[in-house]
Amino acid sequence: MARVPAASGNLADALKNQGYETRAYIGEGSISTLTGLARGFDSFETPSGPTLTAIAADESGRLRPWRGGFAPAKEVASAFLSYLRARPNQKPLFVWIHFGDAVGRFDPARPEEAYDAAIKDVNEAIGVLRDALDSYGLAGRTTMIVAPLYGMALGEQGEQRFGLTLSDPVALQTVSVVGSGAERFKFPASLAGLHDAILDLLGIDPAKAPRTGAAPAVAVATLPERLYGWPALRRAAGEPAPPLLSNPGEGPPAEVLARMGEAHLALAADRVPDAVVALREAARLAPRAIAPRALLVQLLPPAERGPLLEELKAIAGSSVPRRIDVARTLAGAEDAAGARAILDQLVAGPLTPGERVAVAEQLSTIGATEAAIEQVRLLIDEDKDAPELLEWQGDLFMQTQNAYRARVAYEKALESPRQRSAGLVAKLGNALVDLNEKDAALLQFAEATKLDPSYRYPYTRAAELLLAQGKEGEAATALMKSVGATGDPVQDVLNQARALQRAGLLSYAATIVDQALAKDPQNLALQLGMAQLLGAGGRHEDARSRLQTILAAQPGVAQAWVELARVEAEAGNEPAAIAALDQAEAVAGPGVTETVRTDKTLLKGGPGSALARRAQAFQGRGQAKARPPTQRAVGGAPTGTP
């Protein structure tokens, strides 16, 4: 990956120095904070996190993934407009909005259809932005500059997305300008000139915002060399396109990429053997190509990977990006020793910031955490405005059980306004827990929930600490807030009761269900939920009585019979439990059948138990009953009772 050097200025830097507020809303996950593009921004929202691991395993779906994330255009536009509606200050505002739908939604099985749908969504999002600016009375004071990236490949000759060609649509980008000052905008010859053109439009002398290492008006494509061993492409302004793919169907590159295209299509159709054949042919045609060999390694059984891994080591050459790619492939093939040997050679020589980031990532992947920490330290030493690196450093310290140094890193990262996220604050709370500073940790978890009220993890962690301190009431409140809303109040109560039950707070669980029943005493889901709680609390007679009342009125409710079987099993009355299952079987549908066969309470007696054997042989013979709305599945699992 690339990382902009610390010494390079950017447009956000220049405008911030002129008194502008600067914000970024990014939809494409490859543009993470680790690229260095966040410098100069007061806020930088991206769907990807700066580190490899989520804060906790059960939160991996909630937190931003490690790069590669994607936020739809509608969400990106909505995030900006939510801020704009509540914006308190009147400073001039510069906003970078990057829609990543064309890349994030790319589908090799139907590339054109996916691309058209993505562009439609982006166009609609831009329309929403323009309408909102107009309704807020800001259209006359706003300049909107749209800089699209054209030339995205949709599988032609094997090229996916961008990177292998410098044809006209890729290299000669254009921009559109609407709104205030559009008539004065001096269109640049390429995107490289957009920085100066925007400053000039705003009346700022570009010479007063110098950039070191600014990109010249030349397009460069390094992927041909990096992935296939072909020469890198360069194209200066006014020059014709280099030959790769400029004449489709001609020459070895086209043949290799055609085989790669066949492989991608075969994989999209789950035809792995066909993909292997195409990749082997691509590797034969391109002796120095890493791409087909790396993909082959993923598809072949471990016993067949050896020769390919040796080929990759041999063709890596002296190119740092190629050697990093080979190390990544070796790590993925569980050859940690081979990957470490390459990475150790790389850290002994000079590396660009982007190369050092990639090396640190791979060292972390293979478990060489201390070595990764050293590489991140070197990056931090060169870059004094890199809170994302400090957060990463803190994560690595936590992996080595060094909570003190993690705390220091997290606290330094939080000094930057753009890095002050709920996830980072919660990470600091975790470090404080490990340092036995429980009260301070509770304050951090509370702060995390203020920053993002929808973030459930801090509530869960706070509840754990409060329970350990014997503060059951506060813990119960935190646990109930940790449960996401479904839009159905009754189901929300049942889910909250389940969370309280798991924490051993049965009386609190029963209280909230009982309160809900007082408002809706005939609700079947709530009645079943209360019966389950009574049984779990050892009040088997009360649970039995409640279930029998339900069944007297509605004998066709299979879930009530199953719950009665569970209550009888917990009470040690196996014959009564079997009798309840017999009744359930007559009215149960397929969903109840699977529930019974996997129920731990019914199966706990093992193979020697008549009840366990009956549960395993359970086969519903009735029609599946329509569940009440409050017994819907949440998160893919049945949740009719807590």
XYZ file of C-alpha atoms in Angstrom:
642
model
C 0.000 0.000 0.000
C 1.039 3.633 -0.324
C 1.424 6.161 2.470
C 1.904 9.843 1.734
C 5.167 10.973 3.384
C 4.790 13.292 6.370
C 6.677 16.088 4.609
C 4.176 16.221 1.737
C 1.522 18.881 2.073
C -2.005 18.420 0.762
C -5.088 20.476 0.009
C -6.594 19.959 3.473
C -3.365 21.207 5.067
C -3.321 24.292 2.881
C -6.963 25.166 3.556
C -6.735 24.457 7.273
C -3.883 26.967 7.465
C -6.225 29.480 5.806
C -8.862 29.061 8.518
C -11.027 26.416 6.887
C -12.723 23.570 8.697
C -11.741 20.357 6.893
C -13.698 17.107 6.862
C -13.603 13.898 4.832
C -16.260 11.227 4.277
C -14.841 8.167 2.551
C -16.773 5.231 1.127
C -13.884 3.137 -0.201
C -12.040 1.103 2.407
C -8.675 1.107 0.657
C -8.431 4.788 1.620
C -7.766 4.166 5.296
C -6.074 6.569 7.676
C -2.865 4.558 7.176
C -2.535 6.113 3.713
C -1.591 9.403 5.374
C -4.360 11.161 3.468
C -6.072 12.119 6.731
C -3.461 14.756 7.506
C -4.935 18.219 7.652
C -8.492 17.004 8.182
C -10.384 17.827 11.354
C -12.440 14.684 10.805
C -11.789 11.698 8.536
C -14.603 9.118 8.411
C -13.760 5.894 6.615
C -15.360 2.423 6.620
C -12.003 0.819 7.416
C -10.096 0.760 10.645
C -6.375 1.405 10.907
C -5.492 -1.988 12.389
C -5.756 -5.664 11.647
C -7.905 -6.779 14.572
C -11.267 -5.670 15.932
C -11.566 -4.697 19.581
C -13.223 -7.998 20.474
C -14.199 -11.091 18.569
C -17.924 -10.672 19.136
C -17.736 -7.112 17.888
C -15.910 -7.819 14.617
C -19.101 -7.284 12.647
C -19.817 -3.996 14.383
C -16.409 -2.369 14.158
C -14.776 -1.166 10.984
C -12.878 -3.945 9.210
C -9.169 -3.854 8.481
C -9.085 -1.746 5.338
C -11.126 -3.126 2.467
C -14.376 -1.905 4.018
C -17.111 -0.262 2.018
C -19.827 2.281 2.807
C -22.603 2.796 0.210
C -22.952 6.237 -1.347
C -26.244 6.828 0.434
C -24.609 6.286 3.835
C -21.616 8.480 2.990
C -23.837 11.360 1.869
C -26.087 10.898 4.899
C -23.118 11.069 7.283
C -22.059 14.424 5.850
C -25.572 15.862 5.814
C -26.144 14.784 9.430
C -23.117 16.817 10.398
C -24.080 19.741 8.186
C -27.539 20.007 9.758
C -26.033 20.326 13.242
C -22.895 22.256 12.280
C -22.290 24.883 14.959
C -19.572 27.136 13.529
C -19.532 29.472 10.572
C -15.951 28.885 9.432
C -15.531 28.178 5.727
C -15.826 24.448 5.161
C -13.853 22.157 2.839
C -15.269 18.646 2.443
C -13.845 15.686 0.561
C -16.526 13.094 -0.200
C -15.257 9.914 -1.849
C -17.799 7.414 -3.136
C -16.413 3.895 -3.494
C -19.448 2.050 -4.848
C -17.927 1.118 -8.224
C -15.062 -0.674 -6.482
C -16.864 -1.844 -3.364
C -19.693 -3.465 -5.283
C -17.622 -4.945 -8.105
C -18.850 -8.419 -9.034
C -16.829 -10.426 -11.591
C -19.876 -12.602 -12.292
C -21.943 -9.617 -13.489
C -19.501 -6.709 -13.785
C -21.508 -4.414 -16.058
C -24.741 -4.834 -14.111
C -22.969 -4.175 -10.789
C -21.121 -1.182 -12.216
C -24.285 0.391 -13.644
C -26.080 -0.065 -10.313
C -23.151 1.511 -8.458
C -23.037 4.548 -10.755
C -26.789 4.978 -10.392
C -26.449 5.050 -6.610
C -23.576 7.542 -6.768
C -25.550 9.832 -9.091
C -28.513 9.691 -6.731
C -26.284 10.505 -3.754
C -24.838 13.520 -5.562
C -28.394 14.629 -6.308
C -29.289 14.306 -2.620
C -26.285 16.462 -1.704
C -27.262 19.176 -4.205
C -30.890 19.175 -3.066
C -29.825 19.411 0.577
C -27.468 22.315 -0.091
C -30.276 24.085 -1.885
C -32.802 23.471 0.902
C -30.310 24.703 3.519
C -29.773 27.895 1.521
C -26.127 27.024 0.895
C -26.164 26.338 -2.848
C -25.235 29.899 -3.746
C -22.225 29.801 -1.434
C -20.984 26.327 -2.337
C -18.718 25.088 -5.098
C -19.091 21.385 -5.922
C -16.214 19.816 -7.829
C -16.820 16.305 -9.132
C -13.679 14.394 -10.109
C -14.659 10.930 -11.365
C -12.238 8.094 -12.060
C -12.948 6.754 -15.525
C -11.587 3.706 -17.263
C -12.472 1.068 -14.690
C -12.004 -2.345 -16.265
C -14.862 -4.820 -15.975
C -12.907 -7.957 -16.733
C -11.682 -7.068 -20.230
C -8.576 -9.135 -20.973
C -8.509 -10.125 -17.304
C -8.122 -6.668 -15.802
C -10.257 -6.086 -12.722
C -10.902 -2.452 -11.720
C -7.758 -0.302 -12.286
C -4.008 -0.476 -12.394
C -2.783 -2.319 -15.480
C -3.378 0.249 -18.179
C -2.840 3.936 -18.870
C -5.356 4.231 -21.677
C -6.964 7.623 -22.275
C -9.986 7.111 -19.980
C -7.646 6.199 -17.102
C -4.878 8.760 -17.556
C -6.752 11.799 -18.902
C -9.296 12.474 -16.169
C -11.742 15.367 -16.298
C -13.624 17.258 -13.611
C -17.035 18.968 -13.456
C -17.706 22.140 -11.483
C -21.074 23.555 -10.442
C -22.133 26.269 -8.066
C -20.424 29.390 -6.795
C -17.407 30.460 -8.852
C -17.746 27.687 -11.420
C -17.187 30.159 -14.257
C -13.804 31.131 -12.775
C -12.472 27.617 -12.350
C -9.323 26.912 -14.358
C -9.614 23.299 -15.427
C -6.328 21.425 -14.900
C -4.773 19.203 -17.548
C -4.954 16.266 -15.151
C -5.983 15.482 -11.596
C -2.442 16.302 -10.491
C -3.271 19.962 -11.068
C -6.490 19.925 -9.054
C -4.729 21.093 -5.869
C -3.552 24.365 -7.390
C -6.773 24.893 -9.377
C -8.913 24.740 -6.228
C -6.626 27.078 -4.301
C -6.697 29.542 -7.211
C -10.521 29.405 -7.300
C -10.615 30.255 -3.595
C -8.261 33.191 -4.054
C -5.336 31.485 -2.333
C -1.915 31.715 -3.935
C -0.738 28.106 -4.545
C 2.843 29.315 -4.113
C 2.044 30.004 -0.459
C 1.000 26.406 0.052
C 4.075 24.559 -1.224
C 4.117 20.795 -1.426
C 7.188 18.644 -1.252
C 7.033 15.594 -3.437
C 3.898 16.773 -5.208
C 2.758 14.499 -8.011
C 3.843 15.740 -11.458
C 1.515 15.658 -14.444
C 2.505 12.118 -15.334
C 0.592 8.886 -14.886
C 2.422 5.817 -13.575
C 1.170 2.229 -13.346
C 3.359 -0.066 -11.233
C 1.010 -3.062 -11.047
C 2.198 -4.582 -14.361
C 5.692 -4.927 -12.891
C 4.551 -5.791 -9.378
C 2.029 -8.478 -10.295
C 3.311 -9.830 -13.616
C 6.975 -8.854 -13.949
C 6.327 -6.616 -16.959
C 7.804 -3.096 -17.169
C 5.989 -0.392 -15.214
C 4.056 2.071 -17.376
C 4.666 5.820 -17.508
C 2.724 8.394 -19.463
C 3.418 12.127 -19.426
C 0.796 14.698 -20.387
C 0.314 14.829 -24.152
C 1.942 11.464 -24.815
C 0.099 8.503 -26.355
C -0.869 5.544 -24.179
C 1.823 2.878 -23.526
C 1.239 -0.433 -25.318
C -0.115 -2.665 -22.549
C -3.769 -3.306 -23.394
C -3.848 -0.414 -25.885
C -4.311 -3.042 -28.610
C -6.659 -5.622 -27.060
C -5.980 -9.200 -28.007
C -2.371 -8.676 -29.151
C 0.804 -9.923 -27.505
C 1.618 -12.046 -24.428
C 0.110 -9.617 -21.850
C -3.308 -9.959 -23.442
C -3.051 -13.766 -23.412
C -2.014 -13.848 -19.750
C -4.745 -11.460 -18.692
C -7.314 -13.389 -20.713
C -6.449 -16.496 -18.678
C -6.708 -14.446 -15.476
C -10.144 -13.271 -16.581
C -11.206 -16.872 -17.174
C -9.992 -17.782 -13.690
C -11.954 -14.970 -12.035
C -15.124 -15.925 -13.885
C -14.661 -19.577 -12.971
C -14.234 -18.688 -9.297
C -17.321 -16.492 -9.403
C -19.225 -19.543 -10.665
C -17.571 -21.789 -8.036
C -15.730 -23.781 -10.731
C -12.441 -24.126 -8.863
C -10.871 -26.817 -11.118
C -11.400 -24.617 -14.194
C -9.854 -21.669 -12.339
C -6.799 -23.764 -11.461
C -6.303 -24.735 -15.116
C -6.526 -21.104 -16.261
C -4.141 -19.906 -13.547
C -1.573 -22.585 -14.348
C -1.626 -21.481 -17.988
C -1.270 -17.821 -16.980
C 1.720 -18.730 -14.804
C 3.291 -20.655 -17.690
C 2.871 -17.696 -20.059
C 4.260 -15.202 -17.502
C 7.300 -16.759 -15.780
C 7.741 -13.775 -13.396
C 4.060 -13.264 -12.585
C 3.158 -13.272 -8.912
C -0.602 -12.785 -9.358
C -1.578 -16.200 -10.830
C 0.771 -18.081 -8.519
C -0.477 -16.306 -5.396
C -4.085 -17.125 -6.308
C -3.158 -20.717 -7.102
C -1.614 -21.115 -3.657
C -4.981 -20.208 -2.123
C -6.821 -22.806 -4.223
C -4.487 -25.790 -3.979
C -4.379 -28.255 -1.063
C -1.453 -27.603 1.346
C 0.404 -30.701 0.126
C 0.554 -29.304 -3.436
C 1.684 -25.770 -2.607
C 5.397 -26.427 -2.063
C 6.682 -25.990 -5.652
C 4.626 -22.846 -6.158
C 5.930 -21.290 -2.944
C 9.500 -21.967 -4.032
C 8.755 -20.386 -7.431
C 7.410 -17.288 -5.696
C 10.516 -16.956 -3.545
C 12.690 -17.284 -6.640
C 10.868 -14.654 -8.723
C 10.426 -12.026 -5.994
C 13.633 -10.310 -7.099
C 14.815 -7.069 -5.504
C 11.551 -5.158 -5.822
C 10.268 -4.316 -2.344
C 6.552 -4.435 -3.309
C 7.023 -7.811 -5.013
C 8.850 -9.211 -1.986
C 6.093 -7.950 0.310
C 3.488 -9.621 -1.918
C 5.420 -12.894 -1.785
C 5.742 -12.630 2.003
C 1.992 -12.047 2.234
C 1.326 -15.149 0.126
C 3.705 -17.257 2.230
C 2.029 -16.065 5.412
C -1.379 -16.972 3.993
C -0.034 -20.437 3.147
C 1.134 -20.858 6.766
C 4.809 -20.601 5.815
C 5.564 -18.105 8.589
C 9.271 -18.905 8.544
C 9.566 -18.148 4.825
C 7.601 -14.923 5.222
C 9.705 -13.853 8.219
C 12.945 -14.429 6.315
C 11.829 -12.054 3.539
C 10.504 -9.451 5.989
C 13.717 -9.488 8.045
C 15.692 -8.775 4.874
C 13.380 -5.884 4.031
C 13.601 -4.146 7.412
C 17.379 -4.209 7.146
C 17.191 -1.821 4.166
C 15.509 1.476 3.333
C 11.715 1.484 3.086
C 9.181 4.106 2.082
C 6.467 4.840 4.676
C 3.936 2.783 2.695
C 6.326 -0.149 2.409
C 7.057 -0.008 6.133
C 3.321 -0.058 6.896
C 2.899 -3.163 4.719
C 5.896 -4.873 6.340
C 4.572 -4.122 9.832
C 1.179 -5.544 8.868
C 2.735 -8.776 7.659
C 4.960 -9.091 10.733
C 1.863 -8.748 12.883
C 0.024 -11.328 10.772
C 2.667 -14.003 11.360
C 2.842 -13.274 15.096
C 6.096 -11.283 15.079
C 4.429 -8.577 17.162
C 7.554 -7.101 18.748
C 9.129 -6.674 15.312
C 5.914 -5.042 14.067
C 5.967 -2.644 17.026
C 9.481 -1.551 16.082
C 8.437 -0.790 12.503
C 5.449 1.246 13.705
C 7.759 3.126 16.088
C 9.991 4.084 13.169
C 6.937 5.357 11.291
C 5.838 7.435 14.290
C 9.323 8.906 14.681
C 9.088 10.230 11.124
C 5.501 11.504 11.395
C 4.331 13.705 14.269
C 0.730 13.889 13.009
C -0.195 10.223 12.859
C -2.761 9.295 15.523
C -3.729 6.264 13.437
C -0.211 4.908 13.914
C -0.413 5.508 17.660
C -3.701 3.585 17.780
C -2.104 0.744 15.852
C 0.883 0.788 18.201
C -1.499 0.558 21.166
C -3.238 -2.459 19.633
C 0.095 -4.196 19.149
C 1.090 -3.474 22.751
C -2.196 -5.002 23.925
C -1.351 -8.140 21.947
C 1.895 -8.403 23.942
C 0.032 -7.888 27.242
C 1.733 -4.523 27.741
C -1.313 -2.547 28.845
C 0.711 0.333 30.269
C 2.393 1.183 26.974
C -0.898 0.599 25.145
C -2.540 3.142 27.434
C 0.156 5.715 26.661
C -0.243 5.157 22.920
C -4.039 5.377 23.036
C -3.960 8.562 25.119
C -1.571 10.201 22.655
C -3.781 9.152 19.734
C -6.815 10.672 21.447
C -5.094 14.053 21.569
C -5.932 14.347 17.866
C -9.564 15.404 17.283
C -9.843 13.373 14.082
C -8.953 10.131 15.865
C -11.359 10.562 18.776
C -13.654 7.659 17.962
C -15.814 5.523 20.223
C -13.748 2.475 19.288
C -10.458 4.086 20.336
C -11.920 5.345 23.620
C -13.187 1.819 24.338
C -9.723 0.446 23.610
C -8.309 2.816 26.222
C -10.960 1.519 28.614
C -9.783 -2.047 27.990
C -6.183 -1.076 28.706
C -7.278 0.514 31.984
C -9.146 -2.674 32.927
C -5.946 -4.658 32.415
C -4.139 -2.128 34.633
C -6.820 -2.693 37.312
C -8.007 0.912 37.050
C -11.632 -0.127 36.910
C -13.245 3.208 37.804
C -11.206 5.022 35.163
C -12.177 2.329 32.663
C -15.868 2.866 33.429
C -15.468 6.558 32.630
C -13.935 5.683 29.245
C -16.701 3.230 28.396
C -19.267 5.886 29.295
C -17.447 8.373 27.046
C -17.455 5.849 24.189
C -21.232 5.498 24.399
C -21.603 9.280 24.275
C -19.513 9.427 21.119
C -21.570 6.660 19.507
C -24.790 5.701 21.322
C -25.345 2.789 18.923
C -22.021 1.179 19.885
C -22.965 -1.731 22.165
C -19.564 -3.052 23.214
C -18.808 -0.370 25.870
C -22.141 -1.090 27.569
C -21.265 -4.784 27.738
C -17.813 -4.112 29.195
C -19.207 -1.623 31.703
C -21.786 -4.180 32.824
C -19.043 -6.743 33.459
C -17.161 -4.287 35.688
C -20.277 -3.162 37.523
C -21.283 -6.762 38.216
C -17.826 -7.467 39.635
C -18.328 -4.487 41.942
C -21.711 -5.813 43.072
C -23.636 -2.960 41.435
C -26.352 -5.153 39.937
C -28.833 -2.355 39.202
C -26.321 -0.300 37.220
C -25.063 -3.441 35.482
C -28.625 -4.346 34.470
C -29.158 -0.882 33.001
C -25.929 -1.154 30.997
C -26.821 -4.620 29.740
C -30.241 -3.502 28.541
C -28.588 -0.651 26.620
C -26.158 -3.140 25.084
C -29.027 -4.806 23.214
C -29.739 -3.333 19.795
C -33.255 -2.185 18.988
C -35.246 -4.255 16.482
C -38.121 -1.834 15.958
C -40.445 -4.187 17.847
C -40.809 -3.161 21.532
C -41.842 -6.639 22.693
C -38.942 -8.319 20.938
C -36.606 -5.707 22.423
C -37.826 -6.633 25.915
C -37.225 -10.323 25.221
C -33.733 -9.663 23.892
C -32.918 -7.520 26.924
C -34.213 -10.264 29.195
C -31.962 -12.763 27.454
C -28.917 -10.535 28.053
C -29.838 -10.163 31.733
C -30.410 -13.916 32.074
C -26.975 -14.696 30.614
C -25.426 -12.382 33.207
C -27.249 -14.163 36.013
C -29.616 -11.244 36.639
C -32.783 -13.357 36.458
C -34.826 -11.177 38.789
C -34.169 -8.105 36.626
C -35.039 -10.104 33.495
C -38.298 -11.297 35.034
C -39.145 -7.759 36.141
C -38.924 -6.214 32.670
C -40.907 -9.063 31.097
C -43.504 -8.812 33.854
C -43.796 -5.058 33.234
C -44.322 -5.705 29.522
C -46.963 -8.335 30.328
C -48.817 -5.815 32.479
C -49.263 -3.716 29.345
C -50.012 -6.643 27.023
C -51.136 -9.649 29.123
C -52.263 -11.750 26.137
C -48.967 -11.528 24.251
C -47.862 -15.094 23.544
C -44.171 -14.282 23.126
C -44.054 -12.513 26.489
C -45.928 -15.363 28.190
C -43.440 -17.903 26.802
C -40.561 -15.663 27.776
C -41.760 -15.401 31.365
C -42.239 -19.161 31.568
C -38.694 -19.716 30.350
C -37.320 -17.285 32.940
C -39.273 -18.937 35.727
C -37.914 -22.314 34.718
C -34.346 -21.004 34.492
C -34.750 -19.573 37.989
C -35.771 -22.950 39.379
C -39.417 -21.995 39.793
C -40.567 -25.049 37.875
C -44.075 -25.190 39.311
C -44.781 -21.572 38.348
C -43.339 -22.116 34.882
C -45.374 -25.303 34.415
C -48.565 -23.592 35.496
C -48.051 -20.676 33.116
C -47.327 -22.987 30.160
C -50.319 -25.189 30.902
C -52.516 -22.088 30.897
C -51.147 -21.107 27.484
C -51.685 -24.615 26.092
C -55.204 -24.893 27.465
C -56.122 -21.891 25.342
C -53.845 -22.610 22.361
C -52.890 -26.312 22.186
C -51.376 -25.906 18.710
C -48.441 -23.740 19.872
C -45.490 -26.090 19.387
C -43.022 -23.756 21.090
C -45.075 -23.875 24.307
C -44.948 -27.697 24.342
C -41.191 -27.600 23.770
C -40.775 -25.088 26.578
C -42.841 -27.337 28.844
C -40.535 -30.236 27.933
C -37.548 -28.110 28.914
C -39.133 -27.160 32.242
C -39.909 -30.816 33.028
C -36.368 -31.789 32.079
C -34.912 -29.143 34.379
C -37.207 -30.398 37.160
C -35.940 -33.947 36.596
C -39.274 -35.257 35.339
C -38.118 -37.101 32.216
C -41.381 -38.962 31.418
C -43.339 -35.692 31.501
C -40.722 -34.061 29.266
C -41.027 -36.894 26.724
C -44.815 -36.612 26.816
C -44.553 -32.867 26.084
C -42.275 -33.582 23.108
C -44.820 -36.087 21.797
C -47.446 -33.353 21.861
C -45.059 -30.858 20.234
C -44.176 -33.265 17.428
C -47.779 -33.427 16.261
C -47.965 -29.672 15.615
C -44.332 -28.647 15.066
C -42.889 -27.436 11.782
C -39.289 -27.724 10.484
C -37.939 -24.801 12.533
C -39.089 -26.324 15.831
C -37.659 -29.699 14.787
C -34.180 -28.236 14.472
C -34.567 -26.375 17.771
C -35.465 -29.556 19.657
C -32.685 -31.635 18.123
C -30.050 -29.140 19.235
C -31.488 -28.060 22.607
C -28.820 -28.483 25.301
C -31.335 -28.941 28.109
C -33.085 -31.795 26.318
C -29.821 -33.437 25.250
C -27.832 -33.066 28.467
C -28.475 -36.662 29.563
C -26.427 -37.964 26.641
C -26.960 -41.175 24.614
C -28.057 -43.081 27.720
C -30.963 -40.760 28.320
C -34.383 -41.648 26.918
C -35.184 -37.937 26.712
C -32.029 -37.187 24.720
C -32.799 -40.010 22.305
C -36.369 -38.740 21.945
C -35.143 -35.208 21.240
C -32.677 -36.396 18.608
C -35.423 -38.429 16.891
C -37.887 -35.511 16.986
C -39.581 -34.865 13.643
C -42.324 -32.266 13.443
C -45.365 -33.538 11.571
C -47.455 -30.386 11.597
C -47.496 -27.308 9.407
C -45.150 -24.519 10.398
C -47.206 -22.023 12.405
C -46.887 -18.330 11.649
C -45.063 -16.842 14.607
C -46.323 -13.686 16.266
C -44.330 -10.614 15.151
C -42.483 -10.597 18.468
C -41.050 -14.052 17.810
C -39.105 -13.118 14.702
C -35.551 -14.267 14.209
C -32.940 -11.677 15.054
C -29.404 -11.993 13.706
C -30.236 -15.231 11.937
C -31.299 -17.203 15.045
C -34.737 -17.915 16.520
C -35.393 -15.513 19.384
C -38.958 -16.128 20.458
C -37.923 -16.427 24.115
C -34.943 -14.999 26.005
